[in-house]
PDB file of C-alpha atoms in Angstrom:
ATOM      1  CA  GLY A   1      89.255  98.618 105.413  1.00 53.00           C
ATOM      2  CA  ALA A   2      88.681  95.670 103.104  1.00 78.00           C
ATOM      3  CA  GLY A   3      91.375  96.497 100.568  1.00 91.00           C
ATOM      4  CA  VAL A   4      95.034  95.555 100.233  1.00 95.00           C
ATOM      5  CA  SER A   5      97.203  97.501 102.638  1.00 95.00           C
ATOM      6  CA  GLN A   6     100.937  98.090 102.535  1.00 96.00           C
ATOM      7  CA  SER A   7     103.378  99.497 105.045  1.00 96.00           C
ATOM      8  CA  PRO A   8     105.247 101.695 105.282  1.00 97.00           C
ATOM      9  CA  SER A   9     103.858 104.075 102.702  1.00 95.00           C
ATOM     10  CA  ASN A  10     107.244 105.738 102.363  1.00 96.00           C
ATOM     11  CA  LYS A  11     110.701 104.516 103.281  1.00 97.00           C
ATOM     12  CA  VAL A  12     113.978 106.370 102.955  1.00 97.00           C
ATOM     13  CA  THR A  13     117.064 104.297 103.644  1.00 97.00           C
ATOM     14  CA  GLU A  14     120.779 104.567 103.225  1.00 97.00           C
ATOM     15  CA  LYS A  15     122.589 102.526 100.626  1.00 97.00           C
ATOM     16  CA  GLY A  16     123.698  99.212 102.086  1.00 97.00           C
ATOM     17  CA  LYS A  17     120.922  98.921 104.684  1.00 97.00           C
ATOM     18  CA  ASP A  18     118.262  96.198 104.676  1.00 98.00           C
ATOM     19  CA  VAL A  19     114.558  97.030 104.331  1.00 98.00           C
ATOM     20  CA  GLU A  20     111.346  95.085 104.874  1.00 98.00           C
ATOM     21  CA  LEU A  21     108.125  95.933 103.094  1.00 98.00           C
ATOM     22  CA  ARG A  22     104.837  94.521 104.290  1.00 97.00           C
ATOM     23  CA  CYS A  23     101.644  93.589 102.468  1.00 97.00           C
ATOM     24  CA  ASP A  24      98.283  92.664 103.973  1.00 96.00           C
ATOM     25  CA  PRO A  25      96.107  91.158 101.237  1.00 96.00           C
ATOM     26  CA  ILE A  26      92.333  91.086 101.076  1.00 94.00           C
ATOM     27  CA  SER A  27      90.990  88.443 103.438  1.00 92.00           C
ATOM     28  CA  GLY A  28      90.348  85.178 101.619  1.00 90.00           C
ATOM     29  CA  HIS A  29      92.605  85.975  98.670  1.00 91.00           C
ATOM     30  CA  THR A  30      94.962  83.057  98.146  1.00 90.00           C
ATOM     31  CA  ALA A  31      97.130  84.637  95.445  1.00 89.00           C
ATOM     32  CA  LEU A  32      99.531  87.471  96.209  1.00 92.00           C
ATOM     33  CA  TYR A  33     101.837  89.372  93.872  1.00 91.00           C
ATOM     34  CA  TRP A  34     104.695  91.815  94.281  1.00 94.00           C
ATOM     35  CA  TYR A  35     105.576  94.343  91.584  1.00 93.00           C
ATOM     36  CA  ARG A  36     107.769  97.384  91.417  1.00 93.00           C
ATOM     37  CA  GLN A  37     107.451 100.519  89.354  1.00 90.00           C
ATOM     38  CA  SER A  38     110.544 102.581  88.763  1.00 87.00           C
ATOM     39  CA  LEU A  39     110.232 106.237  87.766  1.00 80.00           C
ATOM     40  CA  GLY A  40     108.707 106.521  84.305  1.00 73.00           C
ATOM     41  CA  GLN A  41     108.498 102.758  83.871  1.00 77.00           C
ATOM     42  CA  GLY A  42     105.693 100.217  83.808  1.00 80.00           C
ATOM     43  CA  LEU A  43     105.034  97.586  86.437  1.00 87.00           C
ATOM     44  CA  GLU A  44     107.755  94.957  86.795  1.00 89.00           C
ATOM     45  CA  PHE A  45     106.656  91.565  88.142  1.00 88.00           C
ATOM     46  CA  LEU A  46     108.752  90.363  91.078  1.00 92.00           C
ATOM     47  CA  ILE A  47     107.135  87.308  92.668  1.00 91.00           C
ATOM     48  CA  TYR A  48     103.848  85.445  92.965  1.00 88.00           C
ATOM     49  CA  PHE A  49     102.512  83.435  95.911  1.00 90.00           C
ATOM     50  CA  GLN A  50      99.748  80.865  95.848  1.00 88.00           C
ATOM     51  CA  GLY A  51      99.044  80.281  99.522  1.00 89.00           C
ATOM     52  CA  ASN A  52     102.413  80.293 101.260  1.00 90.00           C
ATOM     53  CA  SER A  53     104.403  78.920  98.358  1.00 89.00           C
ATOM     54  CA  ALA A  54     106.017  80.879  95.560  1.00 88.00           C
ATOM     55  CA  PRO A  55     105.873  78.863  92.310  1.00 80.00           C
ATOM     56  CA  ASP A  56     107.317  81.757  90.354  1.00 75.00           C
ATOM     57  CA  LYS A  57     110.317  83.700  91.682  1.00 80.00           C
ATOM     58  CA  SER A  58     111.607  84.521  88.222  1.00 79.00           C
ATOM     59  CA  GLY A  59     111.098  88.244  88.570  1.00 86.00           C
ATOM     60  CA  LEU A  60     113.295  88.812  91.600  1.00 92.00           C
ATOM     61  CA  PRO A  61     116.100  90.991  90.217  1.00 91.00           C
ATOM     62  CA  SER A  62     118.906  89.619  92.382  1.00 93.00           C
ATOM     63  CA  ASP A  63     119.621  87.415  95.378  1.00 94.00           C
ATOM     64  CA  ARG A  64     119.377  90.529  97.552  1.00 97.00           C
ATOM     65  CA  PHE A  65     115.613  90.286  97.132  1.00 97.00           C
ATOM     66  CA  SER A  66     113.547  87.733  99.006  1.00 96.00           C
ATOM     67  CA  ALA A  67     109.914  87.382  99.984  1.00 96.00           C
ATOM     68  CA  GLU A  68     107.876  85.216 102.246  1.00 95.00           C
ATOM     69  CA  ARG A  69     104.251  84.721 103.086  1.00 95.00           C
ATOM     70  CA  THR A  70     102.966  83.214 106.290  1.00 89.00           C
ATOM     71  CA  GLY A  71      99.568  81.822 107.194  1.00 87.00           C
ATOM     72  CA  GLY A  72      98.404  82.388 103.646  1.00 84.00           C
ATOM     73  CA  SER A  73      98.026  86.045 104.473  1.00 92.00           C
ATOM     74  CA  VAL A  74     100.666  88.676 105.234  1.00 96.00           C
ATOM     75  CA  SER A  75     103.717  88.872 102.996  1.00 97.00           C
ATOM     76  CA  THR A  76     107.025  90.631 103.474  1.00 97.00           C
ATOM     77  CA  LEU A  77     109.452  91.632 100.749  1.00 97.00           C
ATOM     78  CA  THR A  78     113.008  92.016 102.026  1.00 98.00           C
ATOM     79  CA  ILE A  79     115.754  93.837 100.203  1.00 98.00           C
ATOM     80  CA  GLN A  80     119.225  93.336 101.624  1.00 98.00           C
ATOM     81  CA  ARG A  81     122.125  95.732 101.135  1.00 97.00           C
ATOM     82  CA  THR A  82     119.951  98.217  99.270  1.00 97.00           C
ATOM     83  CA  GLN A  83     121.324  99.982  96.211  1.00 97.00           C
ATOM     84  CA  GLN A  84     120.208 103.250  94.655  1.00 96.00           C
ATOM     85  CA  GLU A  85     118.705 101.386  91.700  1.00 94.00           C
ATOM     86  CA  ASP A  86     116.297  99.711  94.141  1.00 96.00           C
ATOM     87  CA  SER A  87     114.502 103.068  94.510  1.00 96.00           C
ATOM     88  CA  ALA A  88     110.976 102.531  93.200  1.00 96.00           C
ATOM     89  CA  VAL A  89     107.368 102.125  94.244  1.00 94.00           C
ATOM     90  CA  TYR A  90     106.775  98.565  95.401  1.00 97.00           C
ATOM     91  CA  LEU A  91     103.212  97.400  94.794  1.00 95.00           C
ATOM     92  CA  CYS A  92     101.455  94.400  96.253  1.00 95.00           C
ATOM     93  CA  ALA A  93      98.307  92.864  94.792  1.00 93.00           C
ATOM     94  CA  SER A  94      96.061  89.978  95.742  1.00 92.00           C
ATOM     95  CA  SER A  95      93.439  87.934  93.958  1.00 89.00           C
ATOM     96  CA  LEU A  96      91.058  85.121  94.810  1.00 85.00           C
ATOM     97  CA  GLY A  97      93.375  82.781  92.949  1.00 75.00           C
ATOM     98  CA  GLY A  98      90.796  80.314  91.732  1.00 67.00           C
ATOM     99  CA  ILE A  99      90.028  79.436  88.137  1.00 63.00           C
ATOM    100  CA  GLY A 100      88.391  82.459  86.525  1.00 61.00           C
ATOM    101  CA  SER A 101      89.352  84.770  89.396  1.00 64.00           C
ATOM    102  CA  TYR A 102      92.466  86.455  88.114  1.00 73.00           C
ATOM    103  CA  GLU A 103      91.639  90.101  88.729  1.00 83.00           C
ATOM    104  CA  GLN A 104      94.249  91.578  91.004  1.00 87.00           C
ATOM    105  CA  TYR A 105      93.498  94.207  93.607  1.00 91.00           C
ATOM    106  CA  PHE A 106      96.404  96.491  94.333  1.00 92.00           C
ATOM    107  CA  GLY A 107      97.547  98.212  97.469  1.00 94.00           C
ATOM    108  CA  PRO A 108      98.677 101.853  97.459  1.00 92.00           C
ATOM    109  CA  GLY A 109     102.347 100.907  97.291  1.00 94.00           C
ATOM    110  CA  THR A 110     105.479 101.626  99.300  1.00 96.00           C
ATOM    111  CA  ARG A 111     107.739 104.327  97.895  1.00 96.00           C
ATOM    112  CA  LEU A 112     111.335 103.295  98.614  1.00 97.00           C
ATOM    113  CA  THR A 113     114.116 105.833  98.274  1.00 97.00           C
ATOM    114  CA  VAL A 114     117.709 104.685  98.685  1.00 97.00           C
ATOM    115  CA  THR A 115     120.116 107.546  99.310  1.00 96.00           C
TER     116      THR A 115
ATOM    117  CA  ASP B   1     112.459  92.711  75.094  1.00 67.00           C
ATOM    118  CA  GLN B   2     108.992  94.025  75.918  1.00 78.00           C
ATOM    119  CA  GLN B   3     106.366  91.307  75.636  1.00 90.00           C
ATOM    120  CA  VAL B   4     103.530  93.776  76.161  1.00 93.00           C
ATOM    121  CA  LYS B   5     103.702  97.116  74.391  1.00 93.00           C
ATOM    122  CA  GLN B   6     101.643 100.258  74.637  1.00 94.00           C
ATOM    123  CA  ASN B   7     103.123 102.393  71.916  1.00 90.00           C
ATOM    124  CA  SER B   8     101.293 105.596  72.768  1.00 93.00           C
ATOM    125  CA  PRO B   9     102.735 107.077  75.961  1.00 93.00           C
ATOM    126  CA  SER B  10      99.932 109.641  76.054  1.00 95.00           C
ATOM    127  CA  LEU B  11      96.524 110.382  74.539  1.00 96.00           C
ATOM    128  CA  SER B  12      94.267 113.432  74.751  1.00 97.00           C
ATOM    129  CA  VAL B  13      90.543 113.209  74.049  1.00 97.00           C
ATOM    130  CA  GLN B  14      87.667 115.645  74.313  1.00 97.00           C
ATOM    131  CA  GLU B  15      85.007 114.947  76.927  1.00 97.00           C
ATOM    132  CA  GLY B  16      82.139 112.923  75.467  1.00 97.00           C
ATOM    133  CA  ARG B  17      84.201 111.448  72.645  1.00 97.00           C
ATOM    134  CA  ILE B  18      85.625 107.936  72.388  1.00 98.00           C
ATOM    135  CA  SER B  19      89.005 107.058  73.886  1.00 98.00           C
ATOM    136  CA  ILE B  20      90.837 104.138  72.276  1.00 98.00           C
ATOM    137  CA  LEU B  21      93.852 102.739  74.059  1.00 98.00           C
ATOM    138  CA  ASN B  22      95.919 100.134  72.274  1.00 97.00           C
ATOM    139  CA  CYS B  23      98.087  97.270  73.442  1.00 97.00           C
ATOM    140  CA  ASP B  24     100.209  94.842  71.433  1.00 97.00           C
ATOM    141  CA  TYR B  25     101.857  91.665  72.631  1.00 96.00           C
ATOM    142  CA  THR B  26     104.426  89.279  71.263  1.00 95.00           C
ATOM    143  CA  ASN B  27     103.871  86.064  73.240  1.00 92.00           C
ATOM    144  CA  SER B  28     101.267  83.896  71.513  1.00 91.00           C
ATOM    145  CA  MET B  29     100.911  81.889  74.716  1.00 90.00           C
ATOM    146  CA  PHE B  30      99.195  84.782  76.509  1.00 91.00           C
ATOM    147  CA  ASP B  31      95.658  83.670  77.273  1.00 88.00           C
ATOM    148  CA  TYR B  32      94.266  86.252  79.652  1.00 90.00           C
ATOM    149  CA  PHE B  33      94.374  90.028  79.500  1.00 93.00           C
ATOM    150  CA  LEU B  34      93.422  92.779  81.914  1.00 92.00           C
ATOM    151  CA  TRP B  35      93.224  96.566  81.850  1.00 95.00           C
ATOM    152  CA  TYR B  36      94.029  98.679  84.884  1.00 94.00           C
ATOM    153  CA  LYS B  37      93.676 102.376  85.600  1.00 95.00           C
ATOM    154  CA  LYS B  38      96.105 104.195  87.867  1.00 92.00           C
ATOM    155  CA  TYR B  39      95.778 107.589  89.497  1.00 91.00           C
ATOM    156  CA  PRO B  40      98.867 109.306  90.929  1.00 86.00           C
ATOM    157  CA  ALA B  41      99.968 108.020  94.356  1.00 80.00           C
ATOM    158  CA  GLU B  42      97.465 105.147  94.220  1.00 85.00           C
ATOM    159  CA  GLY B  43      97.738 101.500  93.273  1.00 87.00           C
ATOM    160  CA  PRO B  44      96.283 100.360  89.933  1.00 90.00           C
ATOM    161  CA  THR B  45      92.556  99.655  89.861  1.00 91.00           C
ATOM    162  CA  PHE B  46      91.147  96.759  87.860  1.00 89.00           C
ATOM    163  CA  LEU B  47      88.890  97.834  84.984  1.00 94.00           C
ATOM    164  CA  ILE B  48      88.036  94.959  82.693  1.00 93.00           C
ATOM    165  CA  SER B  49      89.418  91.628  81.538  1.00 91.00           C
ATOM    166  CA  ILE B  50      89.158  89.293  78.568  1.00 92.00           C
ATOM    167  CA  SER B  51      90.188  85.708  78.026  1.00 89.00           C
ATOM    168  CA  SER B  52      91.574  84.397  74.767  1.00 89.00           C
ATOM    169  CA  ILE B  53      88.400  82.488  73.977  1.00 90.00           C
ATOM    170  CA  LYS B  54      86.521  85.754  73.491  1.00 91.00           C
ATOM    171  CA  ASP B  55      87.050  88.690  71.173  1.00 94.00           C
ATOM    172  CA  LYS B  56      85.014  91.282  73.034  1.00 96.00           C
ATOM    173  CA  ASN B  57      84.013  92.063  76.598  1.00 95.00           C
ATOM    174  CA  GLU B  58      81.865  94.986  77.639  1.00 96.00           C
ATOM    175  CA  ASP B  59      81.251  96.609  81.013  1.00 94.00           C
ATOM    176  CA  GLY B  60      79.356  99.875  80.995  1.00 96.00           C
ATOM    177  CA  ARG B  61      81.385 102.534  79.229  1.00 97.00           C
ATOM    178  CA  PHE B  62      84.371 100.184  78.854  1.00 97.00           C
ATOM    179  CA  THR B  63      84.802  97.637  76.062  1.00 98.00           C
ATOM    180  CA  VAL B  64      87.871  95.543  75.417  1.00 97.00           C
ATOM    181  CA  PHE B  65      88.499  94.003  72.002  1.00 97.00           C
ATOM    182  CA  LEU B  66      90.958  91.181  71.399  1.00 97.00           C
ATOM    183  CA  ASN B  67      92.407  90.293  67.992  1.00 96.00           C
ATOM    184  CA  LYS B  68      94.451  87.158  68.597  1.00 94.00           C
ATOM    185  CA  SER B  69      95.763  86.833  65.062  1.00 94.00           C
ATOM    186  CA  ALA B  70      97.163  90.366  65.261  1.00 96.00           C
ATOM    187  CA  LYS B  71      98.203  89.967  68.907  1.00 96.00           C
ATOM    188  CA  HIS B  72      96.417  93.205  69.628  1.00 97.00           C
ATOM    189  CA  LEU B  73      93.895  94.393  72.137  1.00 96.00           C
ATOM    190  CA  SER B  74      92.235  97.706  72.628  1.00 97.00           C
ATOM    191  CA  LEU B  75      90.209  99.429  75.323  1.00 98.00           C
ATOM    192  CA  HIS B  76      87.375 101.701  74.240  1.00 98.00           C
ATOM    193  CA  ILE B  77      85.884 104.220  76.639  1.00 98.00           C
ATOM    194  CA  VAL B  78      82.618 105.774  75.488  1.00 97.00           C
ATOM    195  CA  PRO B  79      81.768 108.472  76.364  1.00 97.00           C
ATOM    196  CA  SER B  80      85.015 109.715  77.889  1.00 98.00           C
ATOM    197  CA  GLN B  81      84.755 111.715  81.107  1.00 97.00           C
ATOM    198  CA  PRO B  82      87.316 113.979  82.825  1.00 96.00           C
ATOM    199  CA  GLY B  83      87.467 111.482  85.715  1.00 95.00           C
ATOM    200  CA  ASP B  84      88.845 108.927  83.271  1.00 97.00           C
ATOM    201  CA  SER B  85      92.093 110.896  83.105  1.00 97.00           C
ATOM    202  CA  ALA B  86      94.711 108.461  84.432  1.00 96.00           C
ATOM    203  CA  VAL B  87      97.424 106.071  83.301  1.00 95.00           C
ATOM    204  CA  TYR B  88      96.059 102.886  81.742  1.00 97.00           C
ATOM    205  CA  PHE B  89      98.016  99.633  81.827  1.00 95.00           C
ATOM    206  CA  CYS B  90      97.280  96.460  79.913  1.00 95.00           C
ATOM    207  CA  ALA B  91      98.535  93.195  81.374  1.00 92.00           C
ATOM    208  CA  ALA B  92      98.777  89.661  80.006  1.00 92.00           C
ATOM    209  CA  SER B  93      99.249  86.214  81.466  1.00 87.00           C
ATOM    210  CA  ALA B  94     100.357  82.991  79.818  1.00 82.00           C
ATOM    211  CA  ASN B  95      99.164  80.687  82.545  1.00 70.00           C
ATOM    212  CA  TYR B  96      95.853  81.989  83.721  1.00 61.00           C
ATOM    213  CA  GLY B  97      96.708  84.273  86.536  1.00 61.00           C
ATOM    214  CA  GLN B  98     100.160  83.382  87.711  1.00 65.00           C
ATOM    215  CA  ASN B  99     102.694  85.682  86.164  1.00 74.00           C
ATOM    216  CA  PHE B 100     101.253  88.862  84.660  1.00 83.00           C
ATOM    217  CA  VAL B 101     103.314  91.013  82.319  1.00 88.00           C
ATOM    218  CA  PHE B 102     102.349  94.688  82.279  1.00 90.00           C
ATOM    219  CA  GLY B 103     102.762  97.196  79.505  1.00 92.00           C
ATOM    220  CA  PRO B 104     104.422 100.566  80.186  1.00 91.00           C
ATOM    221  CA  GLY B 105     101.105 102.410  80.315  1.00 93.00           C
ATOM    222  CA  THR B 106      99.330 105.155  78.374  1.00 96.00           C
ATOM    223  CA  ARG B 107      98.454 108.451  80.046  1.00 96.00           C
ATOM    224  CA  LEU B 108      94.923 109.479  79.050  1.00 97.00           C
ATOM    225  CA  SER B 109      93.837 113.079  79.432  1.00 97.00           C
ATOM    226  CA  VAL B 110      90.151 113.822  78.919  1.00 97.00           C
ATOM    227  CA  LEU B 111      89.671 117.511  78.300  1.00 95.00           C
ATOM    228  CA  PRO B 112      86.453 119.219  79.457  1.00 90.00           C
TER     229      PRO B 112
END
């Protein structure tokens, strides 16, 4: 498909374990975003990539969260030593990234449950 | 402190009538705004956008109005259809597409 894909779609993990979430953006999109949506809440911005660099990491909630992007394409969000409050849907979005091209296209999300 | 607010958590409208979804923001530096629609178990879908140099943008049944002095924008859907039933998010950016701040969403129910 031509849309943003994310894997896994669901992840259940035990408290204290590390998890990796993957995002495949739309081909040619230089900008990539990670958000999370906790139950009953709106979307919370986590991090933004332009190419492989992340000019804005201000949304990462703690140093247990990190993200990288390689080859200007795939991105992984890593959560170390997961806590129950990390349970949420993690959404990835991409956009063309040029001036005037700010519309973001979202993937279906990864539902993370920390037990 | 919420920079983007959607004060109505839910809205019910009769099919064929107008739906008006409202969004207020506090940061006067916001210069670009988007509306998204989200169905359960899916990612948000882009609907329509508006930059701060305009006060209206129209796309089919969807029109977004921006009142910069009031720091308010609204999404009008005319006529409303049952398939429009979803959660609607407004989002704003202060630096043209880098960091977007989303509102908490409004759940729209269009009744047949």
